Short mmCIF file of C-alpha atoms and ligand atoms in Angstrom, two decimals:
data_model
loop_
_atom_site.label_atom_id
_atom_site.label_comp_id
_atom_site.label_asym_id
_atom_site.label_seq_id
_atom_site.Cartn_x
_atom_site.Cartn_y
_atom_site.Cartn_z
CA MET A 1 97.17 101.32 156.45
CA TYR A 2 95.96 100.15 153.06
CA SER A 3 98.01 97.75 151.00
CA VAL A 4 99.26 99.24 147.76
CA ILE A 5 98.71 96.99 144.79
CA GLN A 6 101.63 96.24 142.51
CA CYS A 7 100.64 95.39 138.95
CA ASP A 8 102.00 92.31 137.25
CA THR A 9 101.16 92.57 133.57
CA GLU A 10 101.95 88.95 132.70
CA MET A 11 99.77 87.71 135.51
CA LEU A 12 96.92 90.05 134.51
CA LYS A 13 97.14 88.67 130.96
CA LYS A 14 96.93 85.12 132.29
CA TYR A 15 93.69 85.85 134.13
CA ASP A 16 92.03 87.99 131.46
CA ILE A 17 88.97 85.84 130.83
CA ALA A 18 85.27 86.70 130.51
CA GLY A 19 83.29 86.73 133.71
CA PRO A 20 80.44 88.35 135.64
CA ARG A 21 80.80 91.46 137.76
CA TYR A 22 78.85 89.84 140.60
CA THR A 23 76.50 92.68 141.36
CA SER A 24 74.22 89.74 142.15
CA TYR A 25 74.60 86.01 142.63
CA PRO A 26 73.31 84.17 140.72
CA THR A 27 73.82 86.66 137.90
CA ALA A 28 70.98 87.99 135.75
CA ILE A 29 71.50 85.35 133.06
CA GLN A 30 69.92 82.84 135.46
CA PHE A 31 66.73 84.92 135.71
CA SER A 32 63.72 83.23 134.17
CA PRO A 33 60.25 84.32 133.00
CA GLN A 34 58.88 81.43 135.04
CA PHE A 35 59.27 83.70 138.02
CA THR A 36 55.99 85.61 138.01
CA GLU A 37 54.30 88.51 139.73
CA ALA A 38 52.60 86.04 142.09
CA ASP A 39 56.02 84.71 143.14
CA TYR A 40 57.23 88.26 143.71
CA ARG A 41 54.21 89.13 145.87
CA GLN A 42 54.80 86.04 147.97
CA GLU A 43 58.47 86.82 148.44
CA ILE A 44 57.85 90.43 149.42
CA GLU A 45 55.29 89.30 151.96
CA ALA A 46 57.83 86.89 153.42
CA SER A 47 60.49 89.60 153.45
CA ASN A 48 58.22 91.87 155.52
CA GLN A 49 58.71 89.47 158.45
CA SER A 50 62.37 90.43 158.57
CA SER A 51 61.63 94.19 158.80
CA LYS A 52 64.85 94.81 156.89
CA PRO A 53 65.37 98.38 155.68
CA LEU A 54 64.87 99.13 152.02
CA SER A 55 66.89 100.43 149.14
CA LEU A 56 64.82 101.90 146.31
CA TYR A 57 66.04 102.21 142.73
CA PHE A 58 64.27 104.30 140.08
CA HIS A 59 65.14 103.94 136.43
CA ILE A 60 64.71 107.10 134.34
CA PRO A 61 65.55 105.85 130.86
CA PHE A 62 65.70 109.04 128.76
CA CYS A 63 68.83 110.53 127.19
CA SER A 64 69.16 113.33 124.63
CA SER A 65 71.94 111.63 122.67
CA LEU A 66 73.46 108.21 122.28
CA CYS A 67 76.90 107.44 123.70
CA PHE A 68 78.19 104.64 121.49
CA PHE A 69 79.74 102.62 124.32
CA CYS A 70 76.59 102.55 126.44
CA ALA A 71 75.03 99.25 127.51
CA CYS A 72 72.26 100.78 129.68
CA ASN A 73 68.60 100.41 128.88
CA LYS A 74 67.78 103.88 127.56
CA ILE A 75 65.45 105.79 125.24
CA ILE A 76 67.13 108.41 123.08
CA THR A 77 64.87 111.39 122.49
CA HIS A 78 64.83 115.18 122.37
CA THR A 79 61.15 115.29 123.21
CA LYS A 80 60.88 116.17 126.87
CA ALA A 81 57.18 115.31 126.87
CA ARG A 82 58.13 111.64 126.36
CA SER A 83 58.77 111.49 130.08
CA ILE A 84 55.20 112.44 131.08
CA PRO A 85 53.45 109.10 130.38
CA TYR A 86 56.46 107.26 131.77
CA LEU A 87 56.41 109.16 135.06
CA GLU A 88 52.65 108.62 135.37
CA ARG A 89 53.32 104.88 135.31
CA LEU A 90 56.27 105.21 137.68
CA HIS A 91 54.09 107.06 140.22
CA LYS A 92 51.51 104.32 139.93
CA GLU A 93 54.13 101.61 140.31
CA ILE A 94 55.39 103.30 143.50
CA ALA A 95 51.87 103.00 144.94
CA LEU A 96 51.50 99.38 143.80
CA GLN A 97 54.82 98.36 145.31
CA ALA A 98 54.24 100.27 148.55
CA GLU A 99 50.94 98.45 149.09
CA LEU A 100 52.92 95.23 149.44
CA ILE A 101 55.58 96.51 151.79
CA SER A 102 55.21 96.90 155.51
CA ALA A 103 55.07 100.60 156.42
CA SER A 104 57.49 99.96 159.29
CA ARG A 105 60.30 99.28 156.85
CA GLN A 106 62.48 102.32 156.43
CA VAL A 107 64.02 103.43 153.17
CA ASN A 108 67.60 104.31 154.05
CA GLN A 109 68.98 104.12 150.54
CA LEU A 110 67.56 105.50 147.32
CA HIS A 111 69.05 105.87 143.87
CA PHE A 112 67.91 107.61 140.70
CA GLY A 113 69.68 106.03 137.74
CA GLY A 114 69.27 105.80 134.02
CA GLY A 115 69.43 106.87 131.30
CA THR A 116 69.76 110.42 132.49
CA PRO A 117 67.66 111.21 135.59
CA THR A 118 68.14 114.95 135.05
CA PHE A 119 66.53 114.63 131.60
CA ILE A 120 63.27 115.18 133.50
CA SER A 121 62.50 118.65 134.84
CA ASP A 122 63.20 119.85 138.38
CA GLU A 123 59.47 119.85 138.99
CA GLN A 124 59.22 116.21 137.85
CA LEU A 125 62.18 115.21 140.02
CA TYR A 126 60.55 116.91 142.98
CA GLN A 127 57.22 115.18 142.32
CA LEU A 128 58.90 111.80 142.03
CA LEU A 129 60.48 112.22 145.42
CA GLN A 130 57.24 113.57 146.90
CA VAL A 131 55.24 110.59 145.64
CA THR A 132 57.90 108.25 147.01
CA GLY A 133 57.72 109.99 150.40
CA GLN A 134 53.92 109.69 150.42
CA HIS A 135 54.06 105.93 149.95
CA PHE A 136 57.29 104.87 151.64
CA ASN A 137 58.76 105.50 155.05
CA LEU A 138 61.87 107.55 154.17
CA ALA A 139 64.68 107.56 156.74
CA PRO A 140 65.52 110.84 158.52
CA VAL A 141 67.93 113.05 156.61
CA ASP A 142 70.99 112.07 158.70
CA LYS A 143 70.37 108.34 158.12
CA ARG A 144 69.90 108.51 154.36
CA GLU A 145 72.07 107.59 151.48
CA PHE A 146 70.22 109.17 148.56
CA SER A 147 72.13 109.32 145.32
CA ILE A 148 71.58 110.40 141.75
CA GLU A 149 73.43 110.04 138.45
CA VAL A 150 73.96 113.36 136.71
CA ASP A 151 75.13 114.01 133.16
CA PRO A 152 77.26 117.20 133.32
CA ARG A 153 76.18 118.01 129.73
CA ALA A 154 72.49 117.95 130.55
CA VAL A 155 72.02 119.41 133.98
CA ARG A 156 70.47 122.80 134.73
CA PRO A 157 72.63 124.94 137.07
CA GLU A 158 69.91 125.14 139.73
CA THR A 159 69.21 121.39 139.74
CA ILE A 160 72.28 120.30 141.73
CA PRO A 161 71.61 122.54 144.77
CA MET A 162 67.90 121.77 144.50
CA LEU A 163 68.49 118.02 144.67
CA ARG A 164 70.62 118.58 147.75
CA GLU A 165 67.70 120.41 149.34
CA PHE A 166 65.44 117.48 148.47
CA GLY A 167 67.71 115.28 150.59
CA PHE A 168 70.13 113.77 148.06
CA ASN A 169 73.56 113.59 149.65
CA ARG A 170 75.53 111.72 146.97
CA ILE A 171 75.97 112.62 143.37
CA SER A 172 77.62 110.79 140.51
CA PHE A 173 78.89 112.43 137.32
CA GLY A 174 79.49 110.57 134.09
CA VAL A 175 82.80 111.85 132.71
CA GLN A 176 84.25 108.84 130.80
CA ASP A 177 87.18 110.59 129.07
CA LEU A 178 88.35 114.15 128.54
CA ASP A 179 90.18 113.73 125.26
CA GLU A 180 88.38 115.29 122.28
CA LYS A 181 89.26 112.54 119.82
CA VAL A 182 87.98 109.87 122.20
CA GLN A 183 84.85 111.90 122.90
CA GLU A 184 84.18 112.24 119.20
CA ALA A 185 84.58 108.52 118.58
CA VAL A 186 82.02 107.68 121.28
CA ASN A 187 79.69 110.59 120.49
CA ARG A 188 79.99 112.21 123.87
CA LYS A 189 81.32 115.76 123.72
CA GLN A 190 81.81 117.11 127.20
CA SER A 191 84.09 120.01 127.99
CA LEU A 192 86.41 120.30 130.93
CA GLU A 193 84.51 123.45 131.95
CA GLN A 194 81.26 121.50 132.13
CA ASN A 195 82.86 118.92 134.41
CA MET A 196 84.51 121.50 136.65
CA GLU A 197 81.37 123.53 136.96
CA VAL A 198 79.22 120.64 138.17
CA VAL A 199 81.84 119.55 140.68
CA GLU A 200 82.16 123.07 142.09
CA THR A 201 78.38 123.42 142.28
CA ALA A 202 78.07 120.07 144.07
CA ARG A 203 80.79 121.07 146.54
CA SER A 204 79.13 124.39 147.37
CA ALA A 205 75.77 122.62 147.72
CA GLY A 206 77.28 120.38 150.41
CA TYR A 207 77.09 116.87 148.94
CA GLN A 208 78.82 114.35 151.22
CA SER A 209 80.28 112.40 148.37
CA ILE A 210 80.95 113.08 144.70
CA ASN A 211 81.61 110.18 142.35
CA MET A 212 82.97 110.30 138.82
CA ASP A 213 82.67 107.53 136.25
CA ILE A 214 85.61 107.04 133.89
CA ILE A 215 86.03 104.37 131.23
CA TYR A 216 89.30 102.84 130.02
CA GLY A 217 89.57 100.89 126.78
CA LEU A 218 87.66 103.44 124.65
CA PRO A 219 88.61 104.12 121.01
CA HIS A 220 91.75 106.21 120.45
CA GLN A 221 92.73 106.17 124.11
CA THR A 222 96.50 106.22 124.53
CA LEU A 223 98.63 106.21 127.65
CA ASP A 224 99.30 109.92 127.15
CA SER A 225 95.71 110.90 126.57
CA PHE A 226 94.38 108.83 129.45
CA SER A 227 97.12 110.03 131.75
CA HIS A 228 95.92 113.58 131.09
CA THR A 229 92.30 112.59 131.83
CA LEU A 230 93.37 111.00 135.12
CA ASP A 231 95.44 114.05 136.14
CA VAL A 232 92.54 116.41 135.57
CA VAL A 233 90.04 114.17 137.32
CA ILE A 234 92.35 113.70 140.32
CA SER A 235 92.78 117.47 140.54
CA MET A 236 89.01 117.77 141.07
CA ARG A 237 89.29 115.37 144.06
CA PRO A 238 86.02 113.45 143.79
CA GLU A 239 85.57 111.29 146.90
CA ARG A 240 84.90 108.27 144.73
CA LEU A 241 86.01 107.13 141.32
CA ALA A 242 84.58 104.29 139.29
CA ILE A 243 86.99 103.34 136.52
CA TYR A 244 85.15 100.94 134.25
CA ASN A 245 86.61 98.63 131.71
CA TYR A 246 84.96 99.18 128.32
CA ALA A 247 83.51 95.86 127.18
CA HIS A 248 83.17 95.79 123.40
CA LEU A 249 80.25 93.43 122.74
CA PRO A 250 78.72 94.74 119.47
CA HIS A 251 76.92 91.45 118.87
CA ARG A 252 74.89 92.14 122.02
CA ILE A 253 74.86 95.95 122.27
CA LYS A 254 73.70 97.58 119.05
CA ALA A 255 75.11 101.05 119.77
CA GLN A 256 78.61 99.59 120.02
CA LYS A 257 78.51 98.69 116.32
CA LEU A 258 79.19 102.42 115.81
CA ILE A 259 82.60 101.98 117.42
CA LYS A 260 85.25 100.71 115.03
CA GLN A 261 87.20 97.74 116.30
CA LYS A 262 90.36 99.12 114.68
CA ASP A 263 90.16 102.27 116.83
CA LEU A 264 90.15 100.36 120.09
CA PRO A 265 93.36 100.16 122.12
CA SER A 266 95.18 96.83 121.78
CA PRO A 267 95.00 94.38 124.70
CA VAL A 268 98.56 95.37 125.63
CA THR A 269 97.65 99.08 125.71
CA LYS A 270 94.51 98.28 127.67
CA LEU A 271 96.54 96.52 130.31
CA ALA A 272 98.94 99.44 130.43
CA LEU A 273 95.97 101.80 130.87
CA LEU A 274 94.78 99.74 133.82
CA GLU A 275 98.24 99.70 135.36
CA LEU A 276 98.58 103.45 134.87
CA THR A 277 95.19 104.01 136.52
CA ILE A 278 95.96 101.90 139.56
CA ASN A 279 99.37 103.46 140.10
CA ARG A 280 98.25 107.01 139.48
CA LEU A 281 95.22 106.82 141.76
CA GLN A 282 97.10 105.15 144.60
CA GLU A 283 99.87 107.76 144.35
CA ALA A 284 97.18 110.42 144.59
CA GLY A 285 95.94 108.93 147.85
CA TYR A 286 92.94 106.93 146.61
CA VAL A 287 92.23 103.56 148.20
CA PHE A 288 91.38 100.65 145.93
CA ILE A 289 88.04 99.28 147.10
CA GLY A 290 87.73 96.41 144.66
CA MET A 291 86.78 95.72 141.04
CA ASP A 292 86.72 99.20 139.52
CA HIS A 293 86.13 101.39 142.57
CA PHE A 294 88.46 103.79 144.33
CA ALA A 295 87.76 106.21 147.17
CA LEU A 296 89.53 108.76 149.33
CA PRO A 297 90.43 107.44 152.82
CA GLU A 298 87.85 109.65 154.54
CA ASP A 299 84.98 108.39 152.37
CA GLU A 300 82.40 106.08 153.93
CA LEU A 301 83.14 103.39 151.38
CA VAL A 302 86.66 103.05 152.82
CA LYS A 303 85.30 103.10 156.36
CA ALA A 304 82.82 100.36 155.44
CA MET A 305 85.65 98.35 153.93
CA GLU A 306 87.65 98.65 157.16
CA GLN A 307 84.66 97.73 159.31
CA GLY A 308 83.68 94.77 157.13
CA THR A 309 80.27 96.25 156.30
CA LEU A 310 80.88 96.85 152.60
CA GLN A 311 78.20 95.41 150.31
CA ARG A 312 78.01 94.70 146.62
CA ASN A 313 74.75 95.35 144.81
CA PHE A 314 73.42 96.42 141.42
CA GLN A 315 74.92 99.89 141.83
CA GLY A 316 78.39 98.51 142.56
CA TYR A 317 79.79 98.87 146.10
CA SER A 318 77.64 100.25 148.87
CA THR A 319 77.94 101.08 152.56
CA HIS A 320 74.45 99.96 153.52
CA ALA A 321 74.45 96.40 154.71
CA ASP A 322 71.58 94.07 154.35
CA THR A 323 68.78 95.99 152.69
CA ASP A 324 66.11 94.55 150.44
CA MET A 325 66.01 96.31 147.10
CA VAL A 326 62.90 97.46 145.29
CA GLY A 327 63.50 98.40 141.66
CA MET A 328 60.99 100.63 139.88
CA GLY A 329 60.79 101.67 136.26
CA MET A 330 61.74 99.76 133.13
CA THR A 331 64.36 97.04 133.48
CA SER A 332 65.05 97.70 137.17
CA ILE A 333 66.00 94.85 139.47
CA GLY A 334 64.79 94.09 142.98
CA LYS A 335 66.20 91.75 145.59
CA THR A 336 65.04 90.07 148.79
CA ASP A 337 66.79 87.34 150.78
CA ASN A 338 65.16 84.67 148.64
CA CYS A 339 64.74 86.16 145.19
CA TYR A 340 65.66 88.58 142.43
CA SER A 341 63.05 90.16 140.21
CA GLN A 342 63.37 92.27 137.09
CA ASN A 343 60.89 94.63 135.46
CA GLN A 344 59.90 94.68 131.80
CA ARG A 345 62.67 95.92 129.55
CA TYR A 346 60.60 97.78 126.98
CA GLU A 347 58.37 100.78 127.49
CA LYS A 348 55.31 99.25 125.84
CA ALA A 349 55.27 96.13 128.01
CA TYR A 350 56.04 98.18 131.12
CA PHE A 351 53.14 100.57 130.42
CA GLN A 352 50.79 97.69 129.65
CA ALA A 353 51.47 95.94 132.96
CA ILE A 354 51.05 99.09 135.06
CA ASP A 355 47.89 100.11 133.16
CA ASP A 356 46.49 96.67 134.01
CA ASN A 357 47.22 97.39 137.69
CA LYS A 358 49.94 94.78 137.71
CA LEU A 359 53.55 94.93 138.75
CA ALA A 360 55.76 94.91 135.68
CA ILE A 361 57.74 91.76 136.59
CA MET A 362 59.31 90.28 133.46
CA GLN A 363 61.55 87.67 135.07
CA GLY A 364 63.25 86.69 138.27
CA TYR A 365 64.91 84.00 140.24
CA GLN A 366 64.24 82.12 143.47
CA LEU A 367 67.44 81.24 145.30
CA THR A 368 68.13 77.70 146.45
CA PRO A 369 69.91 77.14 149.80
CA ASP A 370 73.09 76.42 147.80
CA ASP A 371 72.72 79.75 145.93
CA LYS A 372 72.43 81.60 149.23
CA LEU A 373 75.57 79.98 150.59
CA ARG A 374 77.53 80.72 147.42
CA ARG A 375 76.17 84.30 147.38
CA GLU A 376 77.53 84.77 150.89
CA VAL A 377 80.95 83.38 149.94
CA ILE A 378 81.13 85.59 146.83
CA GLN A 379 80.02 88.62 148.82
CA HIS A 380 82.85 87.99 151.33
CA ILE A 381 85.39 87.68 148.51
CA MET A 382 84.22 90.83 146.72
CA CYS A 383 83.83 93.01 149.82
CA GLU A 384 85.90 91.81 152.76
CA GLY A 385 88.53 89.80 150.96
CA ILE A 386 88.24 87.10 153.63
CA VAL A 387 86.16 83.94 153.69
CA ASP A 388 85.97 82.73 157.26
CA PHE A 389 85.12 79.00 157.29
CA PRO A 390 83.83 78.65 160.90
CA ARG A 391 81.54 81.66 160.37
CA LEU A 392 80.00 80.09 157.26
CA ASP A 393 79.86 76.64 158.89
CA GLN A 394 77.80 78.16 161.66
CA MET A 395 75.56 80.24 159.39
CA PHE A 396 74.77 77.44 156.95
CA GLY A 397 75.29 74.24 158.97
CA ILE A 398 78.03 72.97 156.66
CA GLU A 399 81.63 71.94 156.87
CA PHE A 400 83.23 74.42 154.48
CA THR A 401 86.30 72.38 153.57
CA HIS A 402 84.13 69.40 152.76
CA TYR A 403 81.32 71.30 150.95
CA PHE A 404 83.77 73.27 148.82
CA ALA A 405 86.49 70.61 148.42
CA GLU A 406 86.47 70.96 144.63
CA GLU A 407 86.54 74.77 144.78
CA LEU A 408 89.48 74.69 147.20
CA ARG A 409 91.27 72.45 144.72
CA LEU A 410 90.53 74.95 141.92
CA LEU A 411 92.01 77.74 144.04
CA LYS A 412 95.42 76.02 144.21
CA PRO A 413 96.86 77.68 141.06
CA MET A 414 95.59 81.04 142.32
CA GLU A 415 97.37 80.39 145.58
CA GLU A 416 100.57 79.64 143.66
CA ASP A 417 100.12 82.91 141.75
CA ALA A 418 99.69 84.83 145.03
CA LEU A 419 96.09 85.86 144.39
CA VAL A 420 94.85 84.18 147.56
CA GLN A 421 96.15 82.50 150.67
CA VAL A 422 94.22 79.43 151.73
CA GLY A 423 94.52 78.36 155.37
CA ASP A 424 92.73 75.75 157.48
CA GLN A 425 90.16 78.27 158.62
CA SER A 426 89.95 80.89 155.90
CA ILE A 427 90.68 82.18 152.41
CA THR A 428 92.35 85.58 152.29
CA VAL A 429 92.48 87.61 149.10
CA LEU A 430 96.04 88.96 148.74
CA PRO A 431 96.68 92.53 147.50
CA PHE A 432 97.23 91.53 143.84
CA GLY A 433 94.19 89.23 143.98
CA ARG A 434 92.01 92.26 144.66
CA LEU A 435 92.49 93.17 141.01
CA LEU A 436 91.10 89.78 140.04
CA LEU A 437 88.18 89.41 142.41
CA ARG A 438 85.93 88.22 139.59
CA ASN A 439 88.24 85.31 138.83
CA ILE A 440 88.37 84.27 142.49
CA ALA A 441 84.60 84.62 142.93
CA MET A 442 83.97 82.63 139.76
CA VAL A 443 85.50 79.56 141.39
CA PHE A 444 82.50 79.49 143.75
CA ASP A 445 79.92 80.14 141.04
CA LEU A 446 77.92 77.01 140.30
CA TYR A 447 76.87 78.35 136.91
CA ARG A 448 80.36 79.20 135.62
CA PRO A 449 80.40 76.51 132.89
CA ARG A 450 77.80 78.67 131.07
CA TYR A 451 80.21 81.60 130.83
CA ILE A 452 82.92 79.83 128.90
CA THR A 453 81.44 80.85 125.55
CA ASP A 454 83.04 84.30 126.11
CA GLN A 455 79.91 85.93 124.73
CA LEU A 456 77.88 86.45 127.90
CA PHE A 457 80.16 88.73 129.86
CA SER A 458 82.90 91.26 129.42
CA ARG A 459 86.49 90.26 129.99
CA VAL A 460 88.02 90.84 133.37
CA ILE A 461 90.65 93.33 132.16
S1 LIG B 501 76.12 106.78 128.87
FE1 LIG B 501 74.49 107.79 130.03
S2 LIG B 501 73.97 109.57 128.76
FE2 LIG B 501 75.12 108.20 127.43
S3 LIG B 501 73.55 106.97 126.40
FE3 LIG B 501 74.20 105.83 128.22
S4 LIG B 501 72.77 106.38 129.82
FE4 LIG B 501 72.57 107.91 128.17
#
């Protein structure tokens, strides 16, 4: 049975600070341009020894219109032909990356993200997958987790069943909010019919899991309006729901300057929206996975949570343990045991690198032994909710209570506030603490003093 989380508004307020989402540790702000293509090549070669399976990510950056809240790296254009030179480079990058990777390593996870992957034509999507299959060893259909982000406003009716035939078994729809006034304020008009149609099509096409992305904290959202959005979304029964907190950072994200501060819900309303969401989704039978993710009990994400195999990566929570990630396309991020690497952010630099037969590495990070230990601890907090000291002592040759004496001291107030329970052998995240995983994880983050400026990350609530 899953523990139901009771909200405590005062306590949420107390812990509403800025902090990372820990899709990686260390976080991307530690990445440095001193990490070069040569470093990446060396790390990939070393990772081949492990024969770990792979997770591939492809970034398709194009969108037909700008959503004002969006922090993704995207190119807004109506010109479909813009994608042709980009895909030429992407195909070449696939070949360049595959040359480095042992053919015995199977790709059991693949994700098309963006931007809007379905901005490109069905033919281009097909080619992209074909080229990937020519260069990488794709897992058999029953062992795959292939997913794609789909914009219900910009998808052709035949594309959803076609992608299923290509082997995609998970699909994610960006919904955000159903209220017209909210949609207008963020420049994303999307009718209920459009949303219902894509969900029905995905169901008939036989996708194993449908995800919907919703955002709370958008301009003009009220408890009434958001309650309606939640009711409608719940009635469509997506297996997974990602309910993101809108982070208003106009000094860093230019598009957000188009959102008026005065239209945003107050911090009190935002908290109430979060509380409403948690209560409403739990009442409707959804299980809270962690951070901003919910899933129906029969979904694999819940099973992975029960079995302790849940993982956190750049796409949020995942069921596939222990893969190395290869990111392709602008801005995408890769990961091996020892490093993170990130591609060029801008099209021009990305094209230039690929045209010069180079990988488009812009920056990266080589993990120290301490980083790896802390990554493991943070992963256990975010995914399992338990940090088992003897297990980590054995894995890393440390004495946990001695190594993390200061961190255990910093956890004391959280223990008093019933976020965690600290025993002689373990730390257990308590039900309410699961709402504040970032705060708990931050205690173990060596680089946290850098975050205090409040400008680097969104707030927790
Ligand atoms: S939210 Fe999606 S569709 Fe909108 S601009 Fe961002 S990437 Fe494009």
